[in-house]
Amino acid sequence: MAVWDDVVGQDRLTAQLAAAARDADALVTAEHAGAGPRPGEQPEPEPQTSADRSSASQMTHAWLFTGPPGSGRSTAARAFAAALQCVSPDRALGGAPGCGFCDGCHTSLVGTHADVEIVRTDVLSIGVKETRDLVRRSSLSPAGGRWQVIVLEDADRLTEGAGNVLLKAVEEPAPRTVWLLCAPSVEDVLPTIRSRCRHLSLRTPPVAAVADVLVRRDGIEPEAADRAARATQGHIGRARRLATDERARARRAAVLKLPLRTDDIGGCLKAAQELIDAAGEDAKQVAEDVDTKETEELRAALGAAAGTGGRLPRGTAGAMKELQDKQKRRSTRTQRDSLDLALVDLTSFYRDVLALQMGASVPLANDEVRDSIHRIAGSSTPERTLRRIEAVIACREALDRNVAPLLAVEAMAVALRAG
């Protein structure tokens, strides 16, 4: 299976990345073979900037992958990283890099390749300290002799200071370093950085393509895969979770009942509190799964493992405090992500309502609550439905501005009642 098989519904993009991987492979092969100028000729300097490299080949040193949530930005970046590290012998016979089976492809995809750094954050932002560590890593020569690849999955979470640190590395890259940045849109990245990257825009994958990959790769029953893909409107990660996690389906079902619970102010406030509590429960589950293990591992590393009296050695309290702060930030992000996911589901409900009201010939995303959708559609107008969608969007924007979650959701619930 080629590395591109998991990049769903992005044929044009994969063709461009495959061409770049072929050019990159040709460059490495020529250098390893000792190719150089003929006697008496001057060697051509190696291109260093994006403009220089793009004039000679499809390959360049910095890429920016953008697209809506669930479009597969990080999947495409990982696949490209694997293709750059491909060492399949078929390449010598004209085969394209990115076979998916060789050691370079496999270790890149699973995250164990020595020259591929996958950077993601489970907290709210990426700071200067972490970015400086990445820049130092990017200046190293690749251990395997091919490329030093850094995949930054959350480039939109760089702080302004971190972005300025990254800028220098992207502006003057090491000869064998490739930066792969992922963000929802180009506006989420500093203009000075995005101007030095080759931009690749991903689209929302078709529902049928997402259902197919769930069946093919995850072994999900076709009916369940189609239902999950349709419910999430082509969001690959959410579709997989919805098809495989009973708790995710239960939470979504509870969210889709909210529009019927806003008949009075008391119902609005109660529904808002339950939504916040559900998001908090998600964060708590993540903490139970991850925090305890992290804490025990750090205590063991510091010499305070179980059976040693449980006391930390002197001078190590700062490391434990740093871990606790990180876990608190991760809990905050998990809660916000879970809440945002609920709001996306709520938006899809009113999208279905609006489709019915306007007589649009599109399939319902939430067919399992068809009766509720018909009830709301029959008791309101398209204008009121649009105002309700705007209320959900306003709530998401308020959460992005760090408004207290309960206040933002309560305001939204009251706006849904008013229509």
XYZ file of C-alpha atoms in Angstrom:
419
model
C 0.000 0.000 0.000
C 1.523 3.326 -1.087
C 1.885 6.085 1.475
C -0.702 8.161 -0.432
C -3.526 5.661 0.093
C -4.568 7.221 3.405
C -4.757 10.739 1.911
C -8.473 10.653 1.173
C -10.060 12.552 -1.698
C -6.998 14.703 -2.527
C -5.869 13.322 -5.900
C -4.483 16.606 -7.245
C -2.499 17.259 -4.078
C -1.016 13.756 -3.922
C 0.094 14.049 -7.540
C 1.949 17.277 -6.717
C 3.578 15.758 -3.633
C 4.544 12.608 -5.531
C 6.265 14.741 -8.193
C 8.156 16.640 -5.489
C 9.191 13.364 -3.836
C 10.565 12.107 -7.179
C 12.618 15.274 -7.627
C 13.867 15.062 -4.050
C 14.845 11.419 -4.561
C 16.705 12.287 -7.767
C 18.663 14.988 -5.928
C 19.683 12.652 -3.101
C 20.538 9.815 -5.505
C 22.733 12.098 -7.596
C 24.604 13.387 -4.548
C 25.102 9.891 -3.148
C 26.432 8.750 -6.501
C 28.961 11.570 -6.450
C 27.515 13.287 -9.501
C 29.344 16.492 -10.180
C 30.465 18.832 -12.976
C 32.606 17.710 -15.876
C 36.268 18.689 -15.811
C 36.649 22.395 -16.414
C 33.024 23.186 -15.557
C 31.993 25.200 -12.529
C 29.586 23.422 -10.136
C 26.159 24.963 -9.859
C 25.282 26.126 -6.342
C 22.589 24.151 -4.569
C 19.289 26.060 -4.445
C 18.519 27.262 -0.933
C 15.408 29.373 -1.170
C 11.894 28.331 -2.061
C 11.975 30.403 -5.250
C 15.352 28.965 -6.330
C 14.379 25.369 -5.733
C 10.951 25.665 -7.354
C 12.543 27.024 -10.538
C 14.510 23.784 -10.925
C 12.117 21.159 -9.563
C 8.884 20.480 -7.742
C 10.798 20.166 -4.467
C 11.249 22.971 -1.976
C 12.332 23.295 1.637
C 9.099 24.491 3.310
C 5.476 23.482 2.754
C 2.238 24.759 4.255
C -0.712 22.337 4.307
C -4.059 24.030 4.928
C -7.618 22.792 4.885
C -10.738 22.456 7.035
C -10.679 20.217 10.119
C -10.743 16.567 9.139
C -9.421 17.127 5.627
C -6.248 15.159 6.411
C -3.586 17.884 6.627
C -1.310 15.973 8.982
C -1.931 12.697 7.137
C -0.784 14.282 3.875
C 2.281 15.781 5.578
C 3.221 12.430 7.124
C 2.775 10.667 3.789
C 5.065 13.203 2.115
C 7.641 12.786 4.886
C 7.562 9.020 4.325
C 7.984 9.442 0.567
C 11.033 11.650 1.150
C 12.591 8.887 3.287
C 11.635 5.994 0.955
C 14.504 3.570 0.300
C 12.635 1.030 -1.822
C 14.931 -0.726 -4.349
C 12.174 -0.271 -6.957
C 13.211 3.383 -7.266
C 16.268 2.279 -9.270
C 13.900 0.607 -11.752
C 11.750 3.678 -12.208
C 9.400 3.158 -9.255
C 8.058 6.217 -7.466
C 9.186 6.885 -3.873
C 6.546 6.284 -1.233
C 6.070 2.524 -1.530
C 4.717 2.240 2.032
C 6.590 -1.020 2.743
C 10.285 -0.180 3.051
C 11.963 0.690 6.331
C 12.034 4.410 5.520
C 8.310 4.584 4.744
C 7.218 2.375 7.627
C 9.240 4.092 10.356
C 8.205 7.534 9.078
C 4.521 6.654 9.196
C 4.646 5.137 12.686
C 6.789 7.963 14.072
C 10.063 6.165 14.800
C 12.275 7.396 11.935
C 15.411 9.105 13.230
C 15.117 11.941 10.677
C 11.382 12.616 10.918
C 10.166 14.738 13.823
C 6.383 14.781 14.287
C 5.367 17.767 16.415
C 1.863 18.065 17.815
C 0.621 19.765 20.936
C -2.065 18.760 23.375
C -2.007 22.175 25.069
C -3.277 25.555 23.911
C -0.119 26.903 22.288
C 3.462 26.181 21.214
C 5.933 28.474 22.923
C 9.369 29.880 22.221
C 11.270 27.212 24.165
C 9.776 24.306 22.204
C 10.311 26.123 18.913
C 13.965 26.803 19.664
C 14.439 23.085 20.267
C 12.932 22.401 16.840
C 15.173 24.965 15.167
C 18.231 23.338 16.748
C 17.017 19.965 15.482
C 16.510 21.358 11.989
C 20.148 22.444 11.756
C 21.404 18.861 12.131
C 22.414 16.738 9.175
C 20.103 13.767 8.549
C 21.363 10.613 10.228
C 20.272 8.468 7.296
C 21.724 10.715 4.636
C 18.413 11.708 3.012
C 16.314 14.498 4.574
C 15.739 15.988 7.985
C 11.927 16.383 8.007
C 9.996 18.308 10.656
C 6.209 17.970 10.585
C 4.553 20.711 12.662
C 0.932 19.584 12.870
C -0.319 22.592 14.840
C 1.465 25.535 13.215
C -1.589 27.675 13.977
C -0.859 27.294 17.702
C 2.553 28.974 17.540
C 2.715 32.063 19.705
C 3.934 35.249 18.038
C 7.344 34.860 19.662
C 7.567 31.220 18.584
C 6.636 32.203 15.044
C 9.456 34.709 14.923
C 11.889 32.035 16.121
C 10.688 29.656 13.415
C 10.915 32.344 10.719
C 14.716 32.383 10.711
C 14.909 28.610 10.220
C 12.393 28.675 7.362
C 14.065 31.707 5.794
C 17.567 30.202 5.834
C 17.106 26.420 5.980
C 19.824 23.832 6.265
C 20.539 22.137 2.896
C 18.784 18.871 3.765
C 15.990 20.139 6.038
C 12.326 20.170 5.024
C 9.604 21.906 7.052
C 6.016 20.644 6.735
C 3.603 23.020 8.489
C -0.098 22.276 8.973
C -2.803 24.838 9.768
C -6.528 25.323 9.098
C -5.899 28.342 6.836
C -3.073 30.570 5.628
C -4.369 33.358 7.898
C -3.490 31.196 10.919
C 0.232 31.462 10.092
C 2.415 34.572 10.222
C 2.582 36.276 6.789
C 6.373 36.225 6.908
C 6.348 32.433 7.333
C 3.649 31.568 4.822
C 5.330 33.715 2.165
C 8.351 31.402 2.379
C 6.346 28.170 2.064
C 4.763 26.397 -0.865
C 1.049 26.348 -0.128
C -1.083 23.220 -0.549
C -4.813 23.501 0.076
C -6.824 20.419 1.000
C -10.583 20.127 0.560
C -13.170 18.357 2.674
C -13.134 14.740 1.458
C -16.327 13.380 -0.145
C -18.528 11.374 2.225
C -18.224 8.273 0.025
C -14.406 8.456 0.099
C -14.363 8.696 3.905
C -16.754 5.754 4.238
C -14.560 3.725 1.888
C -11.396 4.320 3.911
C -13.200 3.383 7.150
C -14.234 0.073 5.602
C -10.893 -0.602 3.924
C -8.490 0.493 6.640
C -10.453 0.109 9.889
C -12.655 -2.871 9.041
C -15.881 -1.042 9.883
C -19.159 -2.373 8.503
C -20.193 -0.468 5.347
C -23.502 0.722 6.806
C -21.894 2.023 9.998
C -19.064 3.627 8.009
C -21.507 5.417 5.710
C -23.551 6.645 8.662
C -20.479 7.983 10.482
C -19.059 9.660 7.357
C -22.370 11.328 6.601
C -22.863 12.478 10.207
C -19.441 14.141 10.300
C -19.686 15.545 6.756
C -16.349 14.155 5.605
C -14.260 14.698 8.777
C -12.033 11.623 8.720
C -10.905 11.577 12.360
C -14.352 12.269 13.800
C -15.943 9.694 11.503
C -13.524 7.013 12.719
C -14.162 7.901 16.349
C -17.935 7.954 15.853
C -17.869 4.555 14.160
C -15.684 2.902 16.807
C -16.521 4.635 20.114
C -19.892 4.030 21.753
C -19.331 6.917 24.169
C -18.825 9.327 21.262
C -22.122 8.218 19.737
C -23.911 8.658 23.061
C -22.517 12.190 23.525
C -23.512 13.171 20.015
C -27.034 11.848 20.524
C -27.330 13.983 23.668
C -26.157 17.113 21.796
C -28.718 16.577 19.036
C -31.504 16.635 21.640
C -30.575 20.154 22.773
C -32.701 22.040 20.184
C -35.826 20.415 21.682
C -34.905 21.479 25.215
C -34.883 25.260 24.773
C -38.604 25.914 25.245
C -37.995 27.924 28.425
C -35.107 29.682 30.160
C -34.757 26.943 32.748
C -34.361 24.338 30.014
C -31.773 26.491 28.246
C -29.632 26.867 31.353
C -29.899 23.187 32.252
C -28.937 22.090 28.731
C -25.955 24.476 28.778
C -24.718 23.084 32.080
C -25.027 19.508 30.828
C -23.020 20.401 27.718
C -20.244 21.875 29.872
C -20.321 18.860 32.201
C -19.975 16.472 29.257
C -16.920 18.370 27.999
C -15.442 18.268 31.488
C -16.019 14.528 31.634
C -14.075 14.128 28.396
C -11.155 16.051 29.888
C -11.340 13.936 33.024
C -11.202 10.704 31.039
C -8.120 11.886 29.168
C -6.511 12.805 32.492
C -7.253 9.377 33.950
C -5.743 7.680 30.907
C -2.634 9.837 30.536
C -1.862 11.959 33.592
C -1.384 9.106 36.061
C 1.014 7.283 33.737
C 3.001 10.469 33.040
C 3.243 11.300 36.743
C 4.431 7.825 37.718
C 7.010 7.769 34.926
C 8.407 11.142 36.002
C 8.513 10.125 39.661
C 10.394 6.970 38.691
C 12.838 8.986 36.590
C 13.410 11.319 39.543
C 14.014 8.434 41.938
C 10.681 8.503 43.772
C 9.020 5.415 42.305
C 6.619 3.260 44.288
C 8.396 1.447 47.106
C 10.900 4.243 47.754
C 8.822 6.087 50.318
C 7.133 8.296 47.727
C 9.190 11.392 48.557
C 10.777 13.377 45.746
C 14.518 14.020 45.981
C 15.503 17.574 46.789
C 15.628 19.936 43.837
C 13.138 18.000 41.687
C 9.905 19.696 42.740
C 10.208 22.110 39.805
C 10.056 19.269 37.267
C 6.918 17.898 38.893
C 5.328 21.354 38.949
C 6.121 21.793 35.234
C 4.391 18.491 34.449
C 1.323 19.461 36.483
C 1.082 22.784 34.636
C 1.290 20.968 31.304
C -1.437 18.551 32.362
C -3.667 21.440 33.408
C -3.206 23.142 30.026
C -3.950 19.862 28.256
C -7.139 19.449 30.295
C -8.240 22.945 29.274
C -7.642 22.220 25.606
C -9.394 18.837 25.805
C -12.444 20.437 27.375
C -12.554 23.170 24.742
C -12.048 20.723 21.884
C -14.846 18.513 23.177
C -17.145 21.506 23.545
C -16.278 22.738 20.065
C -17.046 19.300 18.661
C -20.503 19.439 20.272
C -21.103 22.849 18.712
C -20.130 21.505 15.285
C -22.711 18.730 15.698
C -25.284 21.327 16.716
C -24.506 23.373 13.598
C -25.023 20.301 11.426
C -28.472 19.815 13.022
C -29.591 23.315 12.041
C -27.995 22.836 8.625
C -30.380 19.909 8.119
C -33.287 22.022 9.366
C -32.419 24.765 6.876
C -32.086 22.245 4.040
C -35.619 20.992 4.705
C -37.036 24.499 4.966
C -35.444 25.522 1.669
C -36.412 22.305 -0.106
C -32.781 21.453 -0.886
C -32.220 18.028 -2.407
C -29.298 17.061 -0.181
C -29.104 14.076 2.180
C -29.512 14.797 5.883
C -26.322 14.574 7.926
C -28.310 13.568 11.018
C -30.779 11.118 9.582
C -31.121 9.311 12.925
C -32.979 12.355 14.367
C -35.082 13.039 11.290
C -38.267 13.445 13.371
C -36.684 16.196 15.500
C -35.383 17.967 12.401
C -38.837 17.932 10.806
C -40.386 19.213 14.019
C -38.027 22.185 14.293
C -38.265 22.904 10.562
C -42.045 22.987 10.690
C -42.241 25.262 13.725
C -39.813 27.977 12.566
C -38.650 29.858 9.480
C -35.414 29.822 7.480
C -34.573 33.262 8.923
C -34.812 31.940 12.477
C -32.707 28.913 11.560
C -29.981 31.150 10.147
C -29.991 33.217 13.339
C -29.619 30.025 15.355
C -26.662 28.920 13.243
C -25.134 32.362 13.791
C -25.651 31.943 17.545
C -23.675 28.668 17.505
C -20.894 30.287 15.461
C -20.824 33.245 17.876
C -20.434 30.804 20.773
C -17.443 29.151 19.093
C -15.855 32.551 18.507
C -16.455 33.539 22.132
C -14.708 30.383 23.325
C -11.743 31.238 21.068
C -11.546 34.600 22.859
C -11.381 32.803 26.239
C -14.895 33.734 27.350
C -15.977 31.565 30.304
C -17.403 28.408 28.665
C -20.565 28.255 30.769
C -21.453 31.894 30.054
C -20.857 31.453 26.317
C -22.973 28.286 26.099
C -25.775 29.753 28.213
C -25.910 32.819 25.945
C -26.067 30.521 22.919
C -28.856 28.394 24.413
C -30.967 31.475 25.135
C -30.345 32.731 21.566
C -31.456 29.356 20.205
C -34.717 29.715 22.102
C -35.319 33.207 20.757
C -34.392 32.247 17.218
